[in-house]
mmCIF file of C-alpha atoms (C1' of nucleotides) in Angstrom:
data_model
loop_
_atom_site.group_PDB
_atom_site.id
_atom_site.type_symbol
_atom_site.label_atom_id
_atom_site.label_comp_id
_atom_site.label_asym_id
_atom_site.label_seq_id
_atom_site.Cartn_x
_atom_site.Cartn_y
_atom_site.Cartn_z
ATOM 1 C CA MET A 1 -33.981 29.254 -12.821
ATOM 2 C CA THR A 2 -33.445 28.713 -9.145
ATOM 3 C CA GLU A 3 -30.498 31.068 -9.392
ATOM 4 C CA ALA A 4 -32.270 34.264 -10.497
ATOM 5 C CA GLY A 5 -33.804 37.078 -8.496
ATOM 6 C CA LYS A 6 -34.367 35.689 -4.989
ATOM 7 C CA SER A 7 -33.181 38.454 -2.588
ATOM 8 C CA PRO A 8 -29.724 37.886 -1.000
ATOM 9 C CA LYS A 9 -29.338 34.150 -1.376
ATOM 10 C CA GLU A 10 -29.426 32.615 2.063
ATOM 11 C CA ARG A 11 -27.748 29.323 1.392
ATOM 12 C CA ASP A 12 -24.567 29.129 -0.655
ATOM 13 C CA PRO A 13 -24.221 25.449 -1.621
ATOM 14 C CA GLU A 14 -20.550 25.777 -2.352
ATOM 15 C CA ALA A 15 -19.794 27.377 1.004
ATOM 16 C CA VAL A 16 -21.893 24.748 2.738
ATOM 17 C CA SER A 17 -19.956 22.008 0.978
ATOM 18 C CA ARG A 18 -16.690 23.616 2.050
ATOM 19 C CA PHE A 19 -17.928 23.629 5.630
ATOM 20 C CA VAL A 20 -19.003 20.006 5.396
ATOM 21 C CA GLU A 21 -15.566 18.911 4.254
ATOM 22 C CA LEU A 22 -13.809 21.149 6.769
ATOM 23 C CA PHE A 23 -15.812 19.959 9.728
ATOM 24 C CA ALA A 24 -15.596 16.353 8.589
ATOM 25 C CA GLY A 25 -11.830 16.806 8.558
ATOM 26 C CA ARG A 26 -11.906 17.933 12.193
ATOM 27 C CA LEU A 27 -13.984 14.905 13.135
ATOM 28 C CA THR A 28 -11.532 12.684 11.286
ATOM 29 C CA ASP A 29 -8.661 14.262 13.231
ATOM 30 C CA ALA A 30 -10.538 13.296 16.364
ATOM 31 C CA GLY A 31 -10.624 9.680 15.275
ATOM 32 C CA MET A 32 -13.900 9.256 13.377
ATOM 33 C CA ALA A 33 -13.619 7.374 10.089
ATOM 34 C CA ARG A 34 -13.780 9.638 7.051
ATOM 35 C CA MET A 35 -17.046 8.612 5.460
ATOM 36 C CA PRO A 36 -19.136 8.630 8.631
ATOM 37 C CA ALA A 37 -17.603 12.010 9.427
ATOM 38 C CA ARG A 38 -18.611 13.399 6.024
ATOM 39 C CA VAL A 39 -22.137 12.029 6.270
ATOM 40 C CA PHE A 40 -22.566 13.384 9.760
ATOM 41 C CA ALA A 41 -21.279 16.820 8.768
ATOM 42 C CA ALA A 42 -23.594 16.887 5.746
ATOM 43 C CA LEU A 43 -26.603 16.114 7.935
ATOM 44 C CA LEU A 44 -25.534 18.709 10.451
ATOM 45 C CA ALA A 45 -25.485 21.374 7.754
ATOM 46 C CA SER A 46 -28.643 20.216 5.987
ATOM 47 C CA ASP A 47 -31.735 22.338 6.292
ATOM 48 C CA ASP A 48 -33.919 20.041 8.340
ATOM 49 C CA GLY A 49 -31.264 17.709 9.665
ATOM 50 C CA VAL A 50 -32.693 15.018 7.418
ATOM 51 C CA LEU A 51 -31.343 13.651 4.136
ATOM 52 C CA THR A 52 -32.023 10.589 2.016
ATOM 53 C CA SER A 53 -29.388 8.129 0.993
ATOM 54 C CA ALA A 54 -29.500 9.458 -2.576
ATOM 55 C CA GLN A 55 -29.049 13.065 -1.444
ATOM 56 C CA LEU A 56 -26.067 12.096 0.645
ATOM 57 C CA GLY A 57 -24.419 10.140 -2.158
ATOM 58 C CA ASP A 58 -25.106 13.009 -4.497
ATOM 59 C CA GLN A 59 -23.686 15.747 -2.307
ATOM 60 C CA LEU A 60 -20.617 13.804 -1.255
ATOM 61 C CA ARG A 61 -20.038 12.196 -4.654
ATOM 62 C CA VAL A 62 -19.821 8.658 -3.333
ATOM 63 C CA SER A 63 -21.530 5.369 -4.119
ATOM 64 C CA PRO A 64 -24.663 4.075 -2.368
ATOM 65 C CA ALA A 65 -22.435 1.410 -0.824
ATOM 66 C CA ALA A 66 -20.315 4.023 0.905
ATOM 67 C CA VAL A 67 -23.397 5.792 2.263
ATOM 68 C CA SER A 68 -24.769 2.492 3.479
ATOM 69 C CA GLY A 69 -21.606 1.688 5.411
ATOM 70 C CA ALA A 70 -21.412 5.132 6.943
ATOM 71 C CA VAL A 71 -24.995 5.295 8.166
ATOM 72 C CA ARG A 72 -24.770 1.809 9.602
ATOM 73 C CA TYR A 73 -21.885 2.988 11.765
ATOM 74 C CA LEU A 74 -23.591 6.263 12.650
ATOM 75 C CA SER A 75 -26.830 4.651 13.694
ATOM 76 C CA GLN A 76 -25.009 2.044 15.757
ATOM 77 C CA THR A 77 -23.360 4.853 17.688
ATOM 78 C CA HIS A 78 -26.674 6.739 17.942
ATOM 79 C CA LEU A 79 -25.376 9.811 16.167
ATOM 80 C CA VAL A 80 -28.089 9.543 13.519
ATOM 81 C CA SER A 81 -31.365 7.648 13.333
ATOM 82 C CA ARG A 82 -32.970 6.085 10.319
ATOM 83 C CA GLU A 83 -36.601 6.610 9.483
ATOM 84 C CA ARG A 84 -38.748 5.162 6.738
ATOM 85 C CA GLU A 85 -40.906 7.634 4.924
ATOM 86 C CA PRO A 86 -44.319 5.918 4.973
ATOM 87 C CA GLY A 87 -45.375 4.760 1.512
ATOM 88 C CA SER A 88 -41.922 4.958 0.016
ATOM 89 C CA ARG A 89 -38.872 2.822 -0.032
ATOM 90 C CA ARG A 90 -36.585 5.778 0.550
ATOM 91 C CA GLU A 91 -34.848 5.775 3.857
ATOM 92 C CA ARG A 92 -34.185 9.075 5.617
ATOM 93 C CA TYR A 93 -31.413 9.779 8.075
ATOM 94 C CA ARG A 94 -31.728 12.326 10.822
ATOM 95 C CA VAL A 95 -29.331 14.001 13.237
ATOM 96 C CA HIS A 96 -30.577 14.364 16.764
ATOM 97 C CA SER A 97 -30.467 17.482 18.850
ATOM 98 C CA ASP A 98 -28.972 15.476 21.715
ATOM 99 C CA GLN A 99 -26.276 14.047 19.470
ATOM 100 C CA TRP A 100 -23.350 15.499 21.420
ATOM 101 C CA TYR A 101 -24.820 14.446 24.669
ATOM 102 C CA GLU A 102 -24.938 10.914 23.323
ATOM 103 C CA ALA A 103 -21.430 11.084 21.906
ATOM 104 C CA VAL A 104 -19.878 12.150 25.193
ATOM 105 C CA THR A 105 -21.903 9.619 27.126
ATOM 106 C CA ASN A 106 -20.573 6.890 24.864
ATOM 107 C CA ARG A 107 -17.045 7.992 25.701
ATOM 108 C CA GLU A 108 -17.674 6.781 29.195
ATOM 109 C CA ALA A 109 -17.734 3.168 28.048
ATOM 110 C CA LEU A 110 -14.303 3.761 26.537
ATOM 111 C CA LEU A 111 -13.103 5.204 29.848
ATOM 112 C CA ARG A 112 -14.182 2.039 31.616
ATOM 113 C CA HIS A 113 -12.101 -0.045 29.239
ATOM 114 C CA TRP A 114 -9.078 2.086 30.012
ATOM 115 C CA GLN A 115 -9.664 1.661 33.699
ATOM 116 C CA SER A 116 -9.894 -2.086 33.470
ATOM 117 C CA ALA A 117 -6.694 -2.238 31.405
ATOM 118 C CA LEU A 118 -4.937 -0.162 34.057
ATOM 119 C CA ARG A 119 -6.122 -2.418 36.855
ATOM 120 C CA GLU A 120 -4.507 -5.336 35.069
ATOM 121 C CA GLY A 121 -1.338 -3.298 34.809
ATOM 122 C CA VAL A 122 -1.301 -2.532 38.503
ATOM 123 C CA THR A 123 -1.205 -6.208 39.384
ATOM 124 C CA ALA A 124 1.253 -7.055 36.596
ATOM 125 C CA VAL A 125 4.019 -4.693 37.688
ATOM 126 C CA GLY A 126 3.975 -5.872 41.270
ATOM 127 C CA ALA A 127 3.197 -4.184 44.567
ATOM 128 C CA GLY A 128 5.290 -1.338 45.935
ATOM 129 C CA SER A 129 7.149 -0.508 42.733
ATOM 130 C CA PRO A 130 7.336 2.993 41.278
ATOM 131 C CA ALA A 131 5.535 1.592 38.254
ATOM 132 C CA GLU A 132 2.646 0.572 40.451
ATOM 133 C CA ARG A 133 2.400 4.064 41.912
ATOM 134 C CA ARG A 134 2.427 5.554 38.405
ATOM 135 C CA LEU A 135 -0.298 3.265 37.129
ATOM 136 C CA ARG A 136 -2.446 3.856 40.202
ATOM 137 C CA GLU A 137 -2.191 7.573 39.715
ATOM 138 C CA THR A 138 -3.185 7.202 36.071
ATOM 139 C CA LEU A 139 -6.144 5.078 37.078
ATOM 140 C CA GLU A 140 -7.151 7.744 39.596
ATOM 141 C CA PHE A 141 -7.052 10.337 36.845
ATOM 142 C CA PHE A 142 -9.416 8.324 34.690
ATOM 143 C CA GLU A 143 -11.771 7.776 37.594
ATOM 144 C CA PHE A 144 -11.692 11.511 38.250
ATOM 145 C CA ILE A 145 -12.476 12.242 34.593
ATOM 146 C CA GLU A 146 -15.368 9.812 34.600
ATOM 147 C CA VAL A 147 -17.061 11.507 37.538
ATOM 148 C CA GLU A 148 -16.369 14.961 36.167
ATOM 149 C CA LEU A 149 -17.758 14.044 32.767
ATOM 150 C CA THR A 150 -20.992 12.852 34.311
ATOM 151 C CA ASP A 151 -21.359 16.106 36.255
ATOM 152 C CA MET A 152 -20.507 18.114 33.207
ATOM 153 C CA MET A 153 -23.180 16.487 31.087
ATOM 154 C CA ARG A 154 -25.729 17.005 33.842
ATOM 155 C CA ARG A 155 -24.889 20.726 33.822
ATOM 156 C CA TRP A 156 -25.233 20.839 30.042
ATOM 157 C CA ARG A 157 -28.631 19.167 30.231
ATOM 158 C CA GLU A 158 -29.779 21.663 32.870
ATOM 159 C CA LYS A 159 -28.519 24.555 30.833
ATOM 160 C CA ARG A 160 -30.370 23.275 27.748
ATOM 161 C CA GLU A 161 -33.572 22.808 29.688
ATOM 162 C CA ALA A 162 -33.333 26.288 31.137
ATOM 163 C CA ALA A 163 -32.822 27.763 27.665
ATOM 164 C CA ALA A 164 -35.704 25.745 26.219
ATOM 165 C CA GLY A 165 -38.227 26.744 28.873
ATOM 166 C CA ARG A 166 -37.301 30.415 28.615
ATOM 167 C CA MET B 1 19.910 -17.476 37.508
ATOM 168 C CA THR B 2 17.609 -14.515 37.731
ATOM 169 C CA GLU B 3 14.656 -16.882 37.830
ATOM 170 C CA ALA B 4 15.446 -18.902 40.950
ATOM 171 C CA GLY B 5 14.495 -18.347 44.561
ATOM 172 C CA LYS B 6 13.467 -14.705 44.871
ATOM 173 C CA SER B 7 10.360 -14.660 47.136
ATOM 174 C CA PRO B 8 7.018 -14.135 45.350
ATOM 175 C CA LYS B 9 8.142 -12.638 42.063
ATOM 176 C CA GLU B 10 7.010 -9.030 41.995
ATOM 177 C CA ARG B 11 7.173 -8.299 38.295
ATOM 178 C CA ASP B 12 5.869 -10.778 35.765
ATOM 179 C CA PRO B 13 7.351 -9.680 32.415
ATOM 180 C CA GLU B 14 4.782 -11.567 30.432
ATOM 181 C CA ALA B 15 1.863 -10.025 32.296
ATOM 182 C CA VAL B 16 3.458 -6.609 31.952
ATOM 183 C CA SER B 17 3.807 -7.125 28.218
ATOM 184 C CA ARG B 18 0.170 -8.172 28.007
ATOM 185 C CA PHE B 19 -0.800 -4.982 29.800
ATOM 186 C CA VAL B 20 1.370 -2.875 27.513
ATOM 187 C CA GLU B 21 -0.311 -4.248 24.415
ATOM 188 C CA LEU B 22 -3.764 -4.048 25.960
ATOM 189 C CA PHE B 23 -3.406 -0.460 27.059
ATOM 190 C CA ALA B 24 -1.760 0.523 23.788
ATOM 191 C CA GLY B 25 -4.813 -0.917 22.074
ATOM 192 C CA ARG B 26 -7.073 1.363 24.107
ATOM 193 C CA LEU B 27 -4.945 4.359 23.179
ATOM 194 C CA THR B 28 -5.101 3.320 19.539
ATOM 195 C CA ASP B 29 -8.901 3.109 19.782
ATOM 196 C CA ALA B 30 -8.812 6.664 21.047
ATOM 197 C CA GLY B 31 -6.939 7.769 17.953
ATOM 198 C CA MET B 32 -3.250 7.541 18.830
ATOM 199 C CA ALA B 33 -1.049 5.899 16.199
ATOM 200 C CA ARG B 34 -0.058 2.365 17.090
ATOM 201 C CA MET B 35 3.662 2.667 17.615
ATOM 202 C CA PRO B 36 3.545 5.802 19.765
ATOM 203 C CA ALA B 37 0.815 4.118 21.782
ATOM 204 C CA ARG B 38 2.950 1.025 22.352
ATOM 205 C CA VAL B 39 6.002 3.050 23.309
ATOM 206 C CA PHE B 40 4.006 5.207 25.676
ATOM 207 C CA ALA B 41 2.400 2.186 27.327
ATOM 208 C CA ALA B 42 5.787 0.503 27.724
ATOM 209 C CA LEU B 43 7.188 3.571 29.451
ATOM 210 C CA LEU B 44 4.142 3.820 31.661
ATOM 211 C CA ALA B 45 4.667 0.248 32.852
ATOM 212 C CA SER B 46 8.441 0.480 33.151
ATOM 213 C CA ASP B 47 9.982 0.533 36.584
ATOM 214 C CA ASP B 48 11.302 4.061 36.673
ATOM 215 C CA GLY B 49 9.317 5.528 33.803
ATOM 216 C CA VAL B 50 12.535 5.651 31.826
ATOM 217 C CA LEU B 51 13.727 3.388 29.022
ATOM 218 C CA THR B 52 16.412 3.566 26.367
ATOM 219 C CA SER B 53 15.756 3.253 22.685
ATOM 220 C CA ALA B 54 17.305 -0.231 22.691
ATOM 221 C CA GLN B 55 15.144 -1.400 25.582
ATOM 222 C CA LEU B 56 12.028 -0.189 23.812
ATOM 223 C CA GLY B 57 12.921 -1.854 20.526
ATOM 224 C CA ASP B 58 13.752 -5.018 22.405
ATOM 225 C CA GLN B 59 10.547 -5.203 24.422
ATOM 226 C CA LEU B 60 8.262 -4.285 21.546
ATOM 227 C CA ARG B 61 10.186 -6.304 18.926
ATOM 228 C CA VAL B 62 10.506 -3.444 16.467
ATOM 229 C CA SER B 63 13.372 -1.780 14.647
ATOM 230 C CA PRO B 64 15.280 1.267 15.933
ATOM 231 C CA ALA B 65 13.664 3.245 13.121
ATOM 232 C CA ALA B 66 10.201 2.550 14.474
ATOM 233 C CA VAL B 67 11.259 3.607 17.978
ATOM 234 C CA SER B 68 12.799 6.750 16.567
ATOM 235 C CA GLY B 69 9.607 7.758 14.771
ATOM 236 C CA ALA B 70 7.427 7.044 17.783
ATOM 237 C CA VAL B 71 9.481 9.016 20.279
ATOM 238 C CA ARG B 72 9.729 11.943 17.906
ATOM 239 C CA TYR B 73 5.941 12.120 17.863
ATOM 240 C CA LEU B 74 5.658 11.603 21.614
ATOM 241 C CA SER B 75 8.141 14.301 22.489
ATOM 242 C CA GLN B 76 6.507 16.745 20.098
ATOM 243 C CA THR B 77 3.251 16.239 21.948
ATOM 244 C CA HIS B 78 5.024 16.465 25.324
ATOM 245 C CA LEU B 79 3.934 13.044 26.437
ATOM 246 C CA VAL B 80 7.541 11.919 26.737
ATOM 247 C CA SER B 81 10.791 13.814 27.165
ATOM 248 C CA ARG B 82 14.193 12.785 25.955
ATOM 249 C CA GLU B 83 17.256 12.988 28.111
ATOM 250 C CA ARG B 84 20.876 12.283 27.354
ATOM 251 C CA GLU B 85 22.674 10.243 29.921
ATOM 252 C CA PRO B 86 25.862 12.270 30.447
ATOM 253 C CA GLY B 87 28.871 10.450 29.050
ATOM 254 C CA SER B 88 26.938 8.076 26.869
ATOM 255 C CA ARG B 89 25.331 8.162 23.473
ATOM 256 C CA ARG B 90 22.305 6.341 24.711
ATOM 257 C CA GLU B 91 19.193 8.429 24.773
ATOM 258 C CA ARG B 92 16.654 7.885 27.506
ATOM 259 C CA TYR B 93 12.956 8.572 27.272
ATOM 260 C CA ARG B 94 10.857 9.482 30.254
ATOM 261 C CA VAL B 95 7.127 9.716 30.937
ATOM 262 C CA HIS B 96 6.061 12.706 32.966
ATOM 263 C CA SER B 97 3.795 12.636 35.950
ATOM 264 C CA ASP B 98 1.756 15.462 34.430
ATOM 265 C CA GLN B 99 1.358 13.570 31.175
ATOM 266 C CA TRP B 100 -2.439 13.370 31.289
ATOM 267 C CA TYR B 101 -2.736 16.945 32.273
ATOM 268 C CA GLU B 102 -0.766 17.822 29.150
ATOM 269 C CA ALA B 103 -2.776 15.498 26.964
ATOM 270 C CA VAL B 104 -6.108 17.000 27.964
ATOM 271 C CA THR B 105 -4.754 20.522 27.662
ATOM 272 C CA ASN B 106 -3.690 19.776 24.105
ATOM 273 C CA ARG B 107 -7.242 18.718 23.323
ATOM 274 C CA GLU B 108 -8.253 22.321 23.783
ATOM 275 C CA ALA B 109 -6.423 23.340 20.621
ATOM 276 C CA LEU B 110 -8.491 20.739 18.780
ATOM 277 C CA LEU B 111 -11.666 22.199 20.294
ATOM 278 C CA ARG B 112 -10.740 25.619 18.959
ATOM 279 C CA HIS B 113 -10.406 24.194 15.471
ATOM 280 C CA TRP B 114 -13.878 22.699 15.738
ATOM 281 C CA GLN B 115 -15.281 25.990 16.863
ATOM 282 C CA SER B 116 -13.774 27.896 13.987
ATOM 283 C CA ALA B 117 -15.073 25.349 11.481
ATOM 284 C CA LEU B 118 -18.549 25.696 12.983
ATOM 285 C CA ARG B 119 -18.429 29.485 12.734
ATOM 286 C CA GLU B 120 -17.799 29.136 9.022
ATOM 287 C CA GLY B 121 -20.745 26.791 8.814
ATOM 288 C CA VAL B 122 -23.049 29.242 10.556
ATOM 289 C CA THR B 123 -22.436 31.866 7.890
ATOM 290 C CA ALA B 124 -22.549 29.353 5.042
ATOM 291 C CA VAL B 125 -26.030 27.998 5.748
ATOM 292 C CA GLY B 126 -27.605 31.444 5.956
ATOM 293 C CA ALA B 127 -29.337 33.345 8.723
ATOM 294 C CA GLY B 128 -32.588 32.187 10.253
ATOM 295 C CA SER B 129 -32.548 28.642 8.915
ATOM 296 C CA PRO B 130 -33.002 25.564 11.087
ATOM 297 C CA ALA B 131 -29.508 24.560 10.011
ATOM 298 C CA GLU B 132 -28.150 27.773 11.460
ATOM 299 C CA ARG B 133 -29.859 27.113 14.767
ATOM 300 C CA ARG B 134 -28.432 23.586 14.822
ATOM 301 C CA LEU B 135 -24.902 24.712 14.111
ATOM 302 C CA ARG B 136 -25.112 27.498 16.688
ATOM 303 C CA GLU B 137 -26.227 25.045 19.322
ATOM 304 C CA THR B 138 -23.353 22.751 18.433
ATOM 305 C CA LEU B 139 -20.932 25.641 18.681
ATOM 306 C CA GLU B 140 -22.371 26.511 22.075
ATOM 307 C CA PHE B 141 -21.789 22.950 23.210
ATOM 308 C CA PHE B 142 -18.136 23.110 22.243
ATOM 309 C CA GLU B 143 -17.707 26.435 23.984
ATOM 310 C CA PHE B 144 -19.329 24.941 27.058
ATOM 311 C CA ILE B 145 -16.979 21.959 26.936
ATOM 312 C CA GLU B 146 -13.944 24.170 26.600
ATOM 313 C CA VAL B 147 -14.771 26.145 29.750
ATOM 314 C CA GLU B 148 -15.674 23.000 31.658
ATOM 315 C CA LEU B 149 -12.467 21.269 30.632
ATOM 316 C CA THR B 150 -10.398 24.152 31.946
ATOM 317 C CA ASP B 151 -12.232 24.073 35.276
ATOM 318 C CA MET B 152 -11.892 20.327 35.444
ATOM 319 C CA MET B 153 -8.149 20.400 34.973
ATOM 320 C CA ARG B 154 -7.814 23.089 37.613
ATOM 321 C CA ARG B 155 -9.678 20.830 40.046
ATOM 322 C CA TRP B 156 -7.388 17.907 39.163
ATOM 323 C CA ARG B 157 -4.314 20.046 39.747
ATOM 324 C CA GLU B 158 -5.637 21.155 43.138
ATOM 325 C CA LYS B 159 -6.470 17.615 44.102
ATOM 326 C CA ARG B 160 -2.950 16.471 43.149
ATOM 327 C CA GLU B 161 -1.340 19.288 45.126
ATOM 328 C CA ALA B 162 -3.437 18.504 48.146
ATOM 329 C CA ALA B 163 -2.443 14.834 47.955
ATOM 330 C CA ALA B 164 1.251 15.704 47.502
ATOM 331 C CA GLY B 165 1.420 18.036 50.497
ATOM 332 C CA ARG B 166 -0.386 15.560 52.749
ATOM 333 C "C1'" DC C 1 -47.592 -12.221 -8.055
ATOM 334 C "C1'" DC C 2 -44.408 -9.798 -10.889
ATOM 335 C "C1'" DT C 3 -41.778 -5.630 -11.602
ATOM 336 C "C1'" DT C 4 -38.839 -2.346 -10.024
ATOM 337 C "C1'" DA C 5 -36.807 1.081 -6.773
ATOM 338 C "C1'" DA C 6 -33.937 1.271 -2.873
ATOM 339 C "C1'" DC C 7 -30.773 -0.361 0.157
ATOM 340 C "C1'" DT C 8 -27.198 -3.918 1.530
ATOM 341 C "C1'" DT C 9 -23.401 -7.090 1.178
ATOM 342 C "C1'" DC C 10 -19.102 -8.696 -0.468
ATOM 343 C "C1'" DA C 11 -14.819 -9.398 -3.092
ATOM 344 C "C1'" DC C 12 -11.522 -6.585 -4.880
ATOM 345 C "C1'" DA C 13 -8.912 -2.440 -6.318
ATOM 346 C "C1'" DA C 14 -7.057 2.031 -4.939
ATOM 347 C "C1'" DC C 15 -5.119 4.476 -1.604
ATOM 348 C "C1'" DT C 16 -2.842 5.432 3.098
ATOM 349 C "C1'" DT C 17 -0.247 4.423 6.774
ATOM 350 C "C1'" DT C 18 3.182 1.930 9.099
ATOM 351 C "C1'" DT C 19 7.411 -0.469 9.524
ATOM 352 C "C1'" DT C 20 11.587 -1.855 7.798
ATOM 353 C "C1'" DG C 21 16.519 -2.179 6.031
ATOM 354 C "C1'" DA C 22 20.243 0.373 4.629
ATOM 355 C "C1'" DA C 23 22.931 4.264 4.454
ATOM 356 C "C1'" DG C 24 24.340 8.349 6.916
ATOM 357 C "C1'" DA C 25 25.318 11.646 10.723
ATOM 358 C "C1'" DA C 26 26.571 12.756 15.530
ATOM 359 C "C1'" DA C 27 29.290 12.039 19.440
ATOM 360 C "C1'" DG C 28 31.869 9.414 23.031
ATOM 361 C "C1'" DC C 29 36.186 6.839 23.704
ATOM 362 C "C1'" DG C 30 40.703 5.226 23.070
ATOM 363 C "C1'" DC D 1 42.071 11.737 15.046
ATOM 364 C "C1'" DG D 2 39.807 7.603 13.735
ATOM 365 C "C1'" DC D 3 36.869 3.789 15.470
ATOM 366 C "C1'" DT D 4 32.576 2.448 17.191
ATOM 367 C "C1'" DT D 5 28.074 2.875 19.119
ATOM 368 C "C1'" DT D 6 23.738 4.950 18.762
ATOM 369 C "C1'" DC D 7 20.247 7.412 16.744
ATOM 370 C "C1'" DT D 8 18.080 9.367 12.451
ATOM 371 C "C1'" DT D 9 16.488 9.671 7.743
ATOM 372 C "C1'" DC D 10 14.600 7.921 3.609
ATOM 373 C "C1'" DA D 11 13.006 4.930 -0.058
ATOM 374 C "C1'" DA D 12 10.466 1.022 -0.502
ATOM 375 C "C1'" DA D 13 7.855 -3.100 1.116
ATOM 376 C "C1'" DA D 14 4.167 -4.727 3.957
ATOM 377 C "C1'" DA D 15 -0.008 -4.143 6.181
ATOM 378 C "C1'" DG D 16 -4.237 -1.991 6.801
ATOM 379 C "C1'" DT D 17 -8.171 0.845 5.458
ATOM 380 C "C1'" DT D 18 -11.589 2.741 2.483
ATOM 381 C "C1'" DG D 19 -14.623 3.003 -1.404
ATOM 382 C "C1'" DT D 20 -16.446 0.752 -5.552
ATOM 383 C "C1'" DG D 21 -19.047 -2.204 -8.793
ATOM 384 C "C1'" DA D 22 -21.860 -5.989 -9.150
ATOM 385 C "C1'" DA D 23 -24.876 -9.245 -7.434
ATOM 386 C "C1'" DG D 24 -28.354 -10.029 -3.926
ATOM 387 C "C1'" DT D 25 -32.294 -8.902 -0.797
ATOM 388 C "C1'" DT D 26 -36.380 -6.525 0.574
ATOM 389 C "C1'" DA D 27 -40.649 -4.443 -0.010
ATOM 390 C "C1'" DA D 28 -43.779 -1.020 -2.527
ATOM 391 C "C1'" DG D 29 -46.907 -0.646 -6.351
ATOM 392 C "C1'" DG D 30 -49.189 -2.046 -10.118
#
DNA sequence: CCTTAACTTCACAACTTTTTGAAGAAAGCG
DNA sequence: CGCTTTCTTCAAAAAGTTGTGAAGTTAAGG
């Protein structure tokens, strides 16, 4: 019934599903766990950027437990937010428009950890050694990246704002 | 014998080992497999940035097979190069000074994969939908990042050259 | 309040990845 | 040439991760 005579069909569920799995695979390559990656990709490709737990389980063919685990991770990392539909016990999960901004910003915490590990290394190998020089240079690189990343995200924000107010 | 009266001891093997494992942990968090991460960290902290297979296995307490697998991966990704000591069957592995430069550059291939996945998504969800707008914006973000990353690495290279010729 | 839908938690099973030991191949050295 | 050291490969064991079913918790709706 839904298949019949509706002009060129805009949304091809099979193609969307292929995209979801493909993009989730790329996210997995980049280090995200599989299930969170699949859930995130599904939300990204959903019409309104909002899906219920049941819809997610249904589309991805996984148990409610798997969805639960994935969205817990995703909301902890601020990649999706949960909302309660008033007058219902269904929970809805939403992707944000500033998701990537958030994701990159979170990387900065990771960078700090690397820097602190390197500082320990610098003292451990002893002053004046080639190893010390190497570790210092590495530390410098990370410090450079941190500053650059901040600038970069500022430029992205400005660019977004310019496009929005156009 | 080696322990006795040598002024303030420069290199504390135990502290170095702690650093190696700590830093390897950070690399693992970032998605690198454990053994390559440990080998890379050990090389980074080594005196000359060069170690033999035996030295690596010894320091990390793993079998030659594990070292072999790790260095194969690391040399494929250009983070480490192998060199044969002339007149010996020992292989030596070396970290490069431009290691991080290489690592970031390699990320750009990954970015391209993301972009191509997103382009598939844009056609799959159908024209004019909110999903299409969302995916296009995401694609734009990745394109932005790719350009910025290139610029950033150019600036790092220039900074390095300036420091070298000082 | 009791019923029931919806989500969560947890122990365990299925699956993946990692590391190993053992056998094999390459290459210096006598 | 053949012995020996060193690295590599491969099957299999060990370790780690992920997803499930079942039981438990929470809160809406009668």
